[in-house]
Coordinates of C-alpha atoms and ligand atoms in Angstrom, one line a residue:
X589 CA 0.1 0.2 -0.1
X590 CA 1.1 3.4 -0.5
X591 CA 0.2 6.9 -1.8
X592 CA -2.0 5.5 -4.4
X593 CA -4.3 3.7 -2.1
X594 CA -7.7 5.3 -2.3
X595 CA -8.4 7.2 0.9
X596 CA -11.8 5.6 1.1
X597 CA -10.1 2.1 1.2
X598 CA -8.0 3.0 4.1
X599 CA -10.9 4.4 5.9
X600 CA -12.6 1.4 5.4
X601 CA -10.1 -0.9 6.8
X602 CA -9.6 1.4 9.8
X603 CA -13.4 1.2 10.5
X604 CA -13.3 -2.5 10.0
X605 CA -10.8 -2.3 13.0
X606 CA -13.6 -0.5 15.0
X607 CA -16.1 -3.0 14.1
X608 CA -15.4 -5.3 17.3
X609 CA -16.4 -2.3 19.4
X610 CA -19.7 -2.1 17.9
X611 CA -21.6 -2.1 21.1
X612 CA -19.7 1.3 22.0
X613 CA -20.3 2.4 18.5
X614 CA -24.0 1.7 18.6
X615 CA -24.2 3.6 22.0
X616 CA -22.4 6.5 20.4
X617 CA -24.7 6.3 17.4
X618 CA -27.7 6.5 19.3
X619 CA -26.4 9.4 21.3
X620 CA -25.7 11.2 18.1
X621 CA -29.4 10.8 16.9
X622 CA -30.6 12.0 20.3
X623 CA -28.3 14.8 20.3
X624 CA -29.4 16.0 16.9
X625 CA -33.2 15.6 17.8
X626 CA -32.7 17.6 21.0
X627 CA -31.1 20.4 19.0
X628 CA -33.9 20.2 16.5
X629 CA -36.6 19.9 19.2
X630 CA -35.1 23.1 21.0
X631 CA -35.4 25.3 17.7
X632 CA -38.7 23.8 17.0
X633 CA -39.9 24.9 20.6
X634 CA -38.9 28.5 19.6
X635 CA -42.3 28.8 18.0
X636 CA -44.4 28.0 20.9
X637 CA -42.0 29.8 23.2
X638 CA -42.8 33.2 21.5
X639 CA -46.3 32.4 20.3
X640 CA -47.7 31.4 23.3
X641 CA -45.6 32.6 26.1
X642 CA -45.4 36.3 24.9
X643 CA -48.0 36.9 22.2
X644 CA -50.9 35.0 23.3
X645 CA -49.5 34.9 27.0
X646 CA -50.9 31.5 27.4
X647 CA -51.0 30.6 31.4
X648 CA -51.2 26.8 30.6
X649 CA -47.6 26.8 29.1
X650 CA -45.6 29.3 31.6
X651 CA -44.5 26.3 33.4
X652 CA -44.5 23.5 30.8
X653 CA -42.3 24.9 28.4
X654 CA -39.4 26.0 30.8
X655 CA -39.8 22.4 32.3
X656 CA -39.6 20.8 28.7
X657 CA -36.3 22.9 28.0
X658 CA -34.8 21.6 31.0
X659 CA -35.8 18.1 30.3
X660 CA -34.5 18.5 26.7
X661 CA -31.1 19.6 27.7
X662 CA -30.7 16.7 30.5
X663 CA -31.6 14.3 27.8
X664 CA -29.1 16.0 25.3
X665 CA -26.3 16.0 28.2
X666 CA -26.8 12.2 28.6
X667 CA -26.4 11.7 24.7
X668 CA -23.5 13.9 24.6
X669 CA -21.9 12.0 27.2
X670 CA -22.8 8.7 25.5
X671 CA -21.6 9.9 22.2
X672 CA -18.2 11.3 23.6
X673 CA -17.5 8.2 25.6
X674 CA -18.3 5.7 23.0
X675 CA -16.3 7.4 20.5
X676 CA -13.3 8.2 22.7
X677 CA -13.2 4.5 24.0
X678 CA -13.6 3.2 20.4
X679 CA -10.9 5.6 19.0
X680 CA -8.6 4.8 22.1
X681 CA -9.1 0.9 21.6
X682 CA -8.5 1.0 17.9
X683 CA -5.1 2.7 18.6
X684 CA -4.4 0.2 21.5
X685 CA -4.9 -2.5 19.1
X686 CA -2.9 -1.0 16.3
X687 CA 0.0 -0.2 18.7
X688 CA -0.1 -3.9 19.9
X689 CA -0.3 -5.4 16.4
X690 CA 2.4 -3.0 15.0
X691 CA 4.9 -4.0 17.7
X692 CA 4.2 -7.5 17.2
X693 CA 4.7 -7.0 13.4
X694 CA 7.8 -5.2 13.8
X695 CA 9.1 -8.1 15.9
X696 CA 8.4 -10.4 13.0
X697 CA 10.0 -8.4 10.4
X698 CA 13.3 -9.6 9.0
X699 CA 16.5 -8.2 10.3
X700 CA 17.2 -6.4 7.0
X701 CA 14.0 -4.3 7.5
X702 CA 15.6 -2.9 10.3
X703 CA 18.3 -1.7 8.1
X704 CA 16.1 0.4 5.9
X705 CA 14.4 2.3 8.9
X706 CA 15.8 3.8 11.9
X707 CA 14.6 2.4 15.2
X708 CA 13.6 6.0 16.3
X709 CA 11.5 6.4 13.2
X710 CA 9.7 2.9 14.1
X711 CA 9.0 4.2 17.6
X712 CA 7.6 7.3 16.2
X713 CA 5.3 5.5 13.9
X714 CA 4.1 3.4 17.2
X715 CA 3.5 6.9 19.2
X716 CA 2.5 9.6 16.4
X717 CA 0.9 7.8 13.7
X718 CA -1.5 5.9 15.8
X719 CA -2.3 9.2 17.7
X720 CA -3.5 10.7 14.6
X721 CA -5.3 7.8 13.6
X722 CA -7.6 8.1 16.6
X723 CA -8.4 11.7 15.5
X724 CA -9.6 10.3 12.1
X725 CA -11.3 7.2 13.5
X726 CA -13.2 8.8 16.1
X727 CA -13.0 12.8 16.4
X728 CA -13.7 13.2 12.8
X729 CA -16.2 10.4 12.5
X730 CA -18.1 12.1 15.4
X731 CA -18.2 15.5 13.7
X732 CA -19.3 14.1 10.3
X733 CA -22.2 12.0 11.9
X734 CA -23.3 14.4 14.7
X735 CA -23.2 17.5 12.6
X736 CA -24.8 15.9 9.4
X737 CA -27.8 14.6 11.7
X738 CA -27.9 18.0 13.3
X739 CA -28.0 19.7 10.1
X740 CA -30.6 17.4 8.7
X741 CA -32.8 17.7 11.8
X742 CA -32.8 21.6 11.8
X743 CA -33.4 21.6 8.2
X744 CA -36.4 19.3 9.2
X745 CA -37.6 22.0 11.5
X746 CA -37.2 24.8 8.9
X747 CA -39.0 22.9 6.3
X748 CA -41.7 22.3 8.9
X749 CA -42.3 25.6 9.8
X750 CA -42.0 27.2 6.3
X751 CA -41.1 25.5 3.3
X752 CA -40.7 28.8 1.1
X753 CA -38.7 30.8 3.5
X754 CA -36.4 27.6 4.0
X755 CA -36.1 27.6 0.2
X756 CA -35.1 31.3 0.0
X757 CA -32.6 30.6 2.7
X758 CA -31.1 27.6 1.1
X759 CA -30.6 29.5 -2.0
X760 CA -29.1 32.5 -0.5
X761 CA -26.7 31.0 2.1
X762 CA -24.4 29.4 -0.4
X763 CA -24.4 32.7 -2.5
X764 CA -23.2 34.5 0.3
X765 CA -20.9 31.9 1.6
X766 CA -19.4 31.8 -2.0
X767 CA -19.0 35.4 -2.3
X768 CA -17.2 35.7 1.2
X769 CA -14.8 32.8 0.5
X770 CA -13.7 34.3 -2.9
X771 CA -13.1 37.7 -1.0
X772 CA -11.4 35.8 1.9
X773 CA -9.0 33.8 -0.7
X774 CA -7.8 37.0 -2.2
X775 CA -7.3 38.4 1.5
X776 CA -4.9 35.2 2.2
X777 CA -3.2 35.6 -1.1
X778 CA -2.3 39.2 -0.6
X779 CA -1.3 38.3 3.1
X780 CA 1.1 35.5 1.9
X781 CA 2.8 37.8 -0.5
X782 CA 3.2 40.4 2.3
X783 CA 5.0 37.5 4.4
X784 CA 7.4 36.6 1.4
X785 CA 8.2 40.2 1.1
X786 CA 9.2 40.6 4.7
X787 CA 11.5 37.7 4.4
X788 CA 13.5 39.2 1.4
X789 CA 13.3 42.5 2.9
X790 CA 15.2 41.0 6.1
X791 CA 17.5 39.0 3.9
X792 CA 18.6 42.2 1.9
X793 CA 19.1 44.4 5.0
X794 CA 21.1 41.4 6.6
X795 CA 23.3 41.1 3.7
X796 CA 24.0 44.6 3.2
X797 CA 24.7 45.2 7.0
X798 CA 27.0 42.0 7.7
X799 CA 29.0 43.1 4.6
X800 CA 29.1 46.7 5.7
X801 CA 32.8 46.9 5.5
X802 CA 32.5 45.6 1.6
X803 CA 29.7 48.1 1.1
X804 CA 31.7 51.0 2.2
X805 CA 35.0 50.1 0.4
X806 CA 33.2 49.6 -2.8
X807 CA 30.8 52.8 -2.4
X808 CA 27.7 50.5 -2.8
X809 CA 25.5 52.5 -0.1
X810 CA 23.2 53.9 -2.8
X811 CA 22.8 50.6 -4.8
X812 CA 22.0 48.6 -1.6
X813 CA 19.8 51.5 -0.4
X814 CA 18.0 51.3 -3.8
X815 CA 17.6 47.7 -3.6
X816 CA 16.1 47.7 0.0
X817 CA 13.8 50.9 -1.2
X818 CA 12.2 49.0 -3.7
X819 CA 11.5 46.2 -1.5
X820 CA 9.9 48.5 1.3
X821 CA 7.9 50.2 -1.3
X822 CA 6.4 47.1 -2.3
X823 CA 5.7 46.3 1.3
X824 CA 4.0 49.4 1.7
X825 CA 1.8 48.7 -1.3
X826 CA 0.8 45.1 -0.2
X827 CA 0.3 46.4 3.2
X828 CA -2.2 49.1 2.2
X829 CA -3.9 46.4 -0.1
X830 CA -4.4 44.0 2.5
X831 CA -6.1 46.5 5.0
X832 CA -8.1 47.7 1.9
X833 CA -9.3 44.4 1.2
X834 CA -10.0 43.3 4.6
X835 CA -12.0 46.4 5.2
X836 CA -13.9 45.9 1.8
X837 CA -14.3 42.1 2.5
X838 CA -15.9 42.7 6.0
X839 CA -18.2 45.6 4.5
X840 CA -19.4 43.2 1.5
X841 CA -19.9 40.6 3.7
X842 CA -22.1 42.5 6.0
X843 CA -24.0 44.2 3.2
X844 CA -24.6 40.8 1.6
X845 CA -25.9 39.2 4.9
X846 CA -28.0 42.4 5.3
X847 CA -29.5 42.0 1.6
X848 CA -29.9 38.1 2.8
X849 CA -31.9 39.1 5.9
X850 CA -34.0 41.7 3.9
X851 CA -34.9 39.0 1.1
X852 CA -35.6 36.6 4.0
X853 CA -37.8 39.1 5.8
X854 CA -39.6 40.3 2.5
X855 CA -40.7 36.6 1.9
X856 CA -41.6 36.0 5.7
X857 CA -43.7 39.2 5.8
X858 CA -45.4 38.0 2.6
X859 CA -46.0 34.8 4.2
X860 CA -47.2 36.2 7.6
X861 CA -49.6 38.5 5.8
X862 CA -51.1 35.2 4.1
X863 CA -51.4 33.7 7.6
X864 CA -48.6 31.0 6.9
X865 CA -46.0 32.2 9.4
X866 CA -46.1 33.7 13.0
X867 CA -43.5 35.5 15.0
X868 CA -42.7 32.3 16.8
X869 CA -42.1 30.3 13.5
X870 CA -40.0 33.2 12.0
X871 CA -37.8 33.2 15.4
X872 CA -37.7 29.2 15.1
X873 CA -36.3 29.6 11.6
X874 CA -33.8 32.1 12.4
X875 CA -32.3 29.9 15.4
X876 CA -32.2 26.8 13.3
X877 CA -30.4 28.6 10.8
X878 CA -27.8 30.1 13.5
X879 CA -27.6 26.7 15.2
X880 CA -26.5 25.1 11.7
X881 CA -23.6 27.4 11.0
X882 CA -21.3 25.7 13.6
X883 CA -22.2 22.5 12.4
X884 CA -21.5 23.6 8.9
X885 CA -18.2 25.1 9.8
X886 CA -16.9 21.7 11.6
X887 CA -18.0 19.6 8.9
X888 CA -15.9 21.7 6.1
X889 CA -13.0 21.5 8.3
X890 CA -13.0 17.9 9.1
X891 CA -11.5 17.1 5.8
X892 CA -7.9 17.9 6.8
X893 CA -8.3 16.0 10.0
X894 CA -9.5 13.0 8.1
X895 CA -6.8 13.4 5.4
X896 CA -4.0 13.4 8.1
X897 CA -5.4 10.2 9.8
X898 CA -5.8 8.5 6.7
X899 CA -2.2 9.3 5.5
X900 CA -1.0 7.8 8.9
X901 CA -3.3 4.9 8.8
X902 CA -1.9 4.1 5.3
X903 CA 1.6 4.3 6.6
X904 CA 0.6 1.9 9.4
X905 CA -1.3 -0.5 7.4
X906 CA 1.5 -0.7 5.0
X907 CA 3.5 -2.1 7.9
X908 CA 1.1 -4.4 8.9
X909 CA 1.2 -5.7 5.1
X910 CA 4.9 -6.3 4.9
X911 CA 6.1 -9.7 4.7
X912 CA 7.2 -11.5 7.9
X913 CA 10.6 -13.3 8.1
X914 CA 10.4 -16.3 5.9
X915 CA 9.5 -19.5 8.2
X916 CA 8.8 -22.2 5.8
X917 CA 10.7 -25.0 7.2
X918 CA 9.0 -28.0 8.5
X919 CA 11.7 -30.4 9.8
X920 CA 11.0 -30.5 13.7
X921 CA 14.1 -30.1 15.9
X922 CA 14.1 -30.6 19.7
X923 CA 17.8 -30.4 20.5
X924 CA 20.4 -30.3 17.8
X925 CA 23.6 -32.3 18.1
X926 CA 25.3 -28.8 17.0
X927 CA 27.3 -29.9 13.9
X928 CA 27.5 -26.7 11.8
X929 CA 28.4 -26.6 8.0
X930 CA 28.9 -23.8 5.7
X931 CA 29.2 -24.7 1.9
X932 CA 30.1 -21.9 -0.3
X933 CA 28.2 -19.4 1.5
X934 CA 28.1 -15.9 -0.1
X935 CA 26.0 -12.8 1.3
X936 CA 25.4 -9.6 -0.6
X937 CA 23.7 -7.0 1.3
X938 CA 20.9 -5.0 -0.6
X939 CA 22.0 -1.8 -2.2
X940 CA 25.7 -3.0 -2.3
X941 CA 27.5 -4.2 -4.9
X942 CA 30.4 -5.8 -3.4
X943 CA 29.4 -9.3 -1.5
X944 CA 30.1 -9.1 2.2
X945 CA 30.7 -12.6 2.3
X946 CA 32.2 -15.1 -0.7
X947 CA 32.7 -18.7 -0.9
X948 CA 32.8 -19.5 2.8
X949 CA 33.1 -23.1 3.5
X950 CA 34.0 -24.9 7.0
X951 CA 32.4 -27.1 9.6
X952 CA 32.6 -27.2 13.0
X953 CA 31.9 -30.1 15.0
X954 CA 30.1 -30.5 18.2
X955 CA 32.2 -29.8 21.5
X956 CA 34.7 -27.6 19.6
X957 CA 35.5 -23.8 19.6
X958 CA 35.8 -22.1 16.2
X959 CA 37.3 -18.5 16.4
X960 CA 36.7 -16.1 13.8
X961 CA 39.2 -13.3 13.2
X962 CA 39.7 -10.6 10.5
X963 CA 40.0 -6.8 10.3
X964 CA 36.9 -4.7 10.9
X965 CA 34.6 -4.9 8.1
X966 CA 35.9 -8.3 7.0
X967 CA 32.4 -10.0 7.4
X968 CA 32.7 -11.7 10.7
X969 CA 29.5 -10.5 12.3
X970 CA 27.8 -11.2 8.8
X971 CA 29.0 -14.8 9.2
X972 CA 27.5 -15.5 12.6
X973 CA 24.3 -13.6 11.9
X974 CA 23.5 -16.6 9.2
X975 CA 23.2 -19.2 11.7
X976 CA 20.0 -17.9 13.6
X977 CA 18.9 -16.8 10.2
X978 CA 18.9 -13.1 10.8
X979 CA 20.1 -12.6 7.4
X980 CA 20.0 -15.3 4.7
X981 CA 22.7 -16.4 2.5
X982 CA 22.5 -15.2 -1.2
X983 CA 24.6 -18.0 -2.3
X984 CA 25.4 -21.6 -0.8
X985 CA 24.0 -23.2 2.0
X986 CA 24.5 -23.1 6.0
X987 CA 23.7 -26.4 7.5
X988 CA 22.8 -27.6 11.0
X989 CA 23.1 -31.4 11.7
X990 CA 23.3 -32.0 8.0
X991 CA 20.2 -30.2 7.0
X992 CA 19.9 -26.5 5.6
X993 CA 18.8 -24.3 8.2
X994 CA 15.8 -23.0 6.1
X995 CA 14.5 -26.5 6.5
X996 CA 13.8 -26.0 10.4
X997 CA 11.1 -23.9 11.9
X998 CA 12.6 -20.5 12.8
X999 CA 11.6 -20.6 16.4
X1000 CA 13.1 -24.4 16.7
X1001 CA 16.3 -23.3 15.1
X1002 CA 16.7 -20.3 17.3
X1003 CA 16.2 -22.5 20.6
X1004 CA 19.6 -24.1 19.5
X1005 CA 21.3 -21.0 19.7
X1006 CA 22.4 -18.8 22.7
X1007 CA 24.1 -15.5 22.0
X1008 CA 26.5 -13.4 24.0
X1009 CA 27.4 -10.2 22.4
X1010 CA 29.2 -7.0 22.9
X1011 CA 26.0 -4.9 23.4
X1012 CA 24.1 -6.7 26.4
X1013 CA 20.5 -6.0 26.2
X1014 CA 19.0 -5.6 29.7
X1015 CA 15.4 -4.9 30.2
X1016 CA 13.8 -2.6 33.0
X1017 CA 12.9 -5.8 35.3
X1018 CA 14.4 -7.7 38.1
X1019 CA 17.8 -9.5 37.7
X1020 CA 15.9 -12.8 38.0
X1021 CA 13.7 -11.9 35.1
X1022 CA 16.5 -10.6 33.1
X1023 CA 18.6 -13.8 33.4
X1024 CA 15.3 -16.0 32.8
X1025 CA 14.4 -14.1 29.8
X1026 CA 12.0 -14.8 26.9
X1027 CA 11.2 -18.7 26.6
X1028 CA 13.0 -19.3 29.9
X1029 CA 10.7 -17.0 31.7
X1030 CA 9.3 -18.9 34.8
X1031 CA 12.2 -21.1 35.4
X1032 CA 12.6 -22.5 38.8
X1033 CA 14.4 -19.9 41.1
X1034 CA 17.1 -22.3 42.2
X1035 CA 18.0 -23.1 38.3
X1036 CA 18.1 -19.2 37.9
X1037 CA 20.4 -19.0 40.9
X1038 CA 22.7 -21.8 39.6
X1039 CA 23.0 -20.2 36.4
X1040 CA 24.0 -17.1 38.1
X1041 CA 26.5 -18.7 40.2
X1042 CA 28.3 -20.4 37.2
X1043 CA 28.4 -17.0 35.4
X1044 CA 30.1 -15.5 38.5
X1045 CA 27.3 -13.0 38.8
X1046 CA 25.9 -14.1 42.4
X1047 CA 28.6 -12.1 44.1
X1048 CA 27.4 -9.0 42.8
X1049 CA 23.8 -9.8 42.8
X1050 CA 23.8 -10.6 46.5
X1051 CA 25.3 -7.2 47.3
X1052 CA 22.3 -5.3 45.4
X1053 CA 19.5 -4.5 47.7
X1054 CA 16.7 -7.1 47.0
X1055 CA 19.2 -9.6 45.4
X1056 CA 17.7 -11.6 42.5
X1057 CA 14.5 -9.4 42.7
X1058 CA 16.5 -6.3 42.5
X1059 CA 15.2 -3.9 39.9
X1060 CA 18.3 -2.9 37.6
X1061 CA 16.7 0.2 36.0
X1062 CA 16.4 1.3 32.2
X1063 CA 18.7 -0.7 30.4
X1064 CA 20.8 -1.9 33.5
X1065 CA 22.0 1.6 33.9
X1066 CA 23.3 0.9 37.5
X1067 CA 25.6 -2.1 36.4
X1068 CA 29.2 -2.1 35.2
X1069 CA 30.3 -3.5 31.7
X1070 CA 31.5 -6.7 33.3
X1071 CA 28.5 -7.2 35.4
X1072 CA 26.3 -6.8 32.5
X1073 CA 28.4 -9.4 30.6
X1074 CA 28.2 -12.0 33.3
X1075 CA 24.3 -11.6 33.4
X1076 CA 24.1 -12.2 29.6
X1077 CA 26.5 -15.3 30.3
X1078 CA 23.9 -16.3 33.0
X1079 CA 21.3 -16.0 30.5
X1080 CA 23.0 -18.2 28.0
X1081 CA 24.0 -20.8 30.7
X1082 CA 20.3 -20.9 31.9
X1083 CA 19.2 -21.5 28.2
X1084 CA 21.5 -24.3 27.8
X1085 CA 21.6 -24.4 24.0
X1086 CA 23.9 -26.7 21.8
X1087 CA 25.3 -24.0 19.8
X1088 CA 26.8 -20.6 21.3
X1089 CA 27.7 -17.7 19.5
X1090 CA 30.1 -15.2 21.1
X1091 CA 31.0 -11.8 20.1
X1092 CA 33.8 -10.9 22.4
X1093 CA 34.0 -7.4 23.8
X1094 CA 36.8 -5.2 22.4
X1095 CA 36.7 -2.7 25.2
X1096 CA 38.8 -3.9 27.9
X1097 CA 37.4 -4.7 31.2
X1098 CA 39.5 -4.2 34.5
X1099 CA 41.6 -7.2 35.2
X1100 CA 39.4 -8.6 38.0
X1101 CA 36.2 -8.2 35.8
X1102 CA 38.0 -9.8 33.0
X1103 CA 39.0 -12.8 34.8
X1104 CA 35.4 -13.3 36.3
X1105 CA 33.9 -13.1 32.7
X1106 CA 36.6 -15.5 31.2
X1107 CA 36.2 -17.8 34.1
X1108 CA 32.1 -17.7 33.6
X1109 CA 32.7 -18.3 29.7
X1110 CA 35.0 -21.2 30.5
X1111 CA 32.1 -22.9 32.2
X1112 CA 29.7 -22.0 29.3
X1113 CA 31.6 -23.3 26.3
X1114 CA 32.1 -27.1 26.9
X1115 CA 29.8 -29.4 25.2
X1116 CA 28.6 -26.9 22.7
X1117 CA 29.5 -25.8 19.3
X1118 CA 31.1 -22.4 19.8
X1119 CA 31.5 -19.8 17.3
X1120 CA 33.3 -16.8 18.6
X1121 CA 34.4 -13.5 17.1
X1122 CA 37.8 -13.4 18.9
X1123 CA 39.6 -10.3 20.1
X1124 CA 41.5 -12.1 23.0
X1125 CA 44.8 -14.1 22.4
X1126 CA 43.6 -16.8 25.0
X1127 CA 40.7 -17.3 22.9
X1128 CA 42.4 -18.0 19.6
X1129 CA 45.1 -20.1 21.3
X1130 CA 42.8 -22.3 23.0
X1131 CA 40.3 -22.6 19.7
X1132 CA 40.2 -25.8 17.8
X1133 CA 40.2 -24.0 14.6
X1134 CA 40.9 -20.3 13.6
X1135 CA 39.1 -18.9 10.6
X1136 CA 40.8 -15.8 9.3
X1137 CA 38.6 -13.5 6.9
X1138 CA 39.6 -10.7 4.7
X1139 CA 37.4 -8.7 2.7
X1140 CA 34.5 -11.4 2.9
X1141 CA 36.8 -14.2 2.0
X1142 CA 38.2 -17.2 4.1
X1143 CA 41.8 -16.7 3.5
X1144 CA 43.4 -19.0 6.2
X1145 CA 42.1 -21.7 8.4
X1146 CA 43.7 -23.8 11.0
X1147 CA 44.9 -23.9 14.6
X1148 CA 46.6 -20.9 16.2
X1149 CA 50.0 -22.8 15.9
X1150 CA 49.6 -23.8 12.3
X1151 CA 48.7 -20.2 11.2
X1152 CA 51.4 -18.6 13.0
X1153 CA 53.8 -20.8 11.5
X1154 CA 52.7 -20.0 8.1
X1155 CA 53.5 -16.5 8.7
X1156 CA 50.6 -15.0 6.8
X1157 CA 47.7 -12.8 7.4
X1158 CA 47.2 -14.3 10.7
X1159 CA 50.6 -13.8 11.9
X1160 CA 50.1 -10.4 10.9
X1161 CA 46.9 -9.9 12.7
X1162 CA 48.4 -11.6 15.8
X1163 CA 51.1 -9.1 16.1
X1164 CA 48.8 -6.3 15.7
X1165 CA 45.3 -7.0 17.2
X1166 CA 45.3 -9.3 20.0
X1167 CA 45.3 -8.2 23.6
X1168 CA 45.7 -9.9 26.9
X1169 CA 44.5 -8.4 30.3
X1170 CA 47.6 -7.7 32.0
X1171 CA 48.7 -10.3 34.7
X1172 CA 47.9 -9.5 38.3
Ligands
ATP1749 P1 33.6 -5.2 12.8 O1 34.8 -6.2 13.3 O2 33.7 -3.9 12.7 O3 32.3 -5.6 13.4 P2 32.9 -7.3 10.7 O4 34.0 -8.3 10.3 O5 31.9 -8.0 11.7 O6 33.4 -6.0 11.2 P3 30.6 -7.1 9.2 O7 29.9 -6.3 10.2 O8 30.2 -8.5 8.9 O9 32.1 -7.2 9.3 O10 30.6 -6.2 7.9 C1 31.0 -6.8 6.5 C2 30.7 -5.7 5.4 O11 29.1 -5.9 5.2 C3 31.0 -4.4 5.5 O12 31.5 -3.8 4.5 C4 29.7 -3.6 6.2 O13 29.9 -2.5 5.6 C5 28.7 -4.6 5.4 N1 27.3 -4.6 6.2 C6 27.4 -5.1 7.3 N2 26.1 -5.1 7.9 C7 25.4 -4.6 7.0 C8 24.0 -4.3 6.8 N3 23.1 -4.6 7.7 N4 23.5 -3.9 5.5 C9 24.3 -3.5 4.7 N5 25.7 -3.8 4.6 C10 26.2 -4.3 5.7

């Protein structure tokens, strides 16, 4: 869906989302009908009010009419409440549903989609676009329905009292409105001209003043003055024209209104002479006409609101219509052995002409550690992203336990993978909930505790007020880098997945913290297939194999010792790159 989607299609889809709140909508609709009827009844009562109370001075109605008026407004109050409550509740509910559905959709979109739109823009869709949709789905609908009903009901009253005078009004009113809007448009146009003029006036003055030394040296005072003079002259002319137009416009409108009233009075007088109209019905007619004006005005203005809401809804529906991550695999997988194989894998990101990975082939056996090294931008992150299918290979195959990863259901595949990255995402919740996160939520507290202990995290958790239940604040702001990493390791230990993906932190932790993290990792790594983007010497030294990437290609492969002996890129990187915490 896009700009070409007809507004009505979008609006209908929006209304479709409001359908499940039909009880509220029905109450609101009933309220609208009563509101319009109350307005009509009140104007209808103008006639008995004038004719009976004042002209005939009928004692019978001296009490009834005032009481009826109060009753009418009580009813109208209840109706307005029902309308406003029903529409607001429906509108807010539609927005709530949209927000819920859009967030759920965002989380089902492929990772690539997140490269196309910054997260801030996504959040703004959730906040602002949905808000504008409420206005279109409830406020505008309320105006359109209530005011149309009111106009129809008031027209009914007018026709009831005098079809002839009503017809005259119906002919005159658009005529007057048309002429006034033509005059108003001219006024606005000239006014815009003045604003443009003021801007260029300011620009010329600013230029001349800030370049005053040049103006003086080149003797350009007269020409600068002349330039400014022509602009101020034009400003004077336009200013006078605006005032003249405004004065003329308001006089013209007033004269037109007076002529209108005069014509109406003539016709009404004629009708009165024939006994077809009383003072009361004339007052009722005028009241109805006046009461109609605000409704007419709102209805003509509502279009902009609808347009904005429809545009926002169109953008939101476009998101809802996007394709989910491909998940067509059917092969069941409870717990993988962890045999990983890459066969001639290539990846080219959309919009890039050079592949990020090309012809990558290797295998990693269960229980082994594969270290991936290479310069920045060589494709290390791209490689590990393929395993949980955050991105798809554009060539070759990634296999798990001998089957392409696409054959498995996404959820099953991802259950097999634990990840500890450089950026540890923590959520504003308790320590316990952060370790037992996602599918692990609700794990037995002693298992969570054991995981924390194995991750060397228990020592600091127990010092926090509240221990496991301590809340960690927004994105764990209260925790140090090393503590956050240990929480991430605890999370991975609890998940106990057969495949572990590690992205070692490049930033150095202090020695003590580094030791605790390393120690925790040593407990996490055994019995799994580990792929690690390595930045530490000890990691590559102990790895079963090291893959050396350069510009997307696998250029060397072997153990640390073999590669060092070869004296190639690895030996070079080894000298430049790897760090070890100072002993101590
Ligand atoms: P670093 O060590 O700096 O993290 P890396 O070795 O992990 O680098 P990758 O992040 O895999 O390298 O990037 C490999 C290439 O692919 C780079 O040229 C990068 O610009 C490009 N690239 C990475 N991610 C994307 C993406 N989401 N969209 C487009 N291009 C990308």
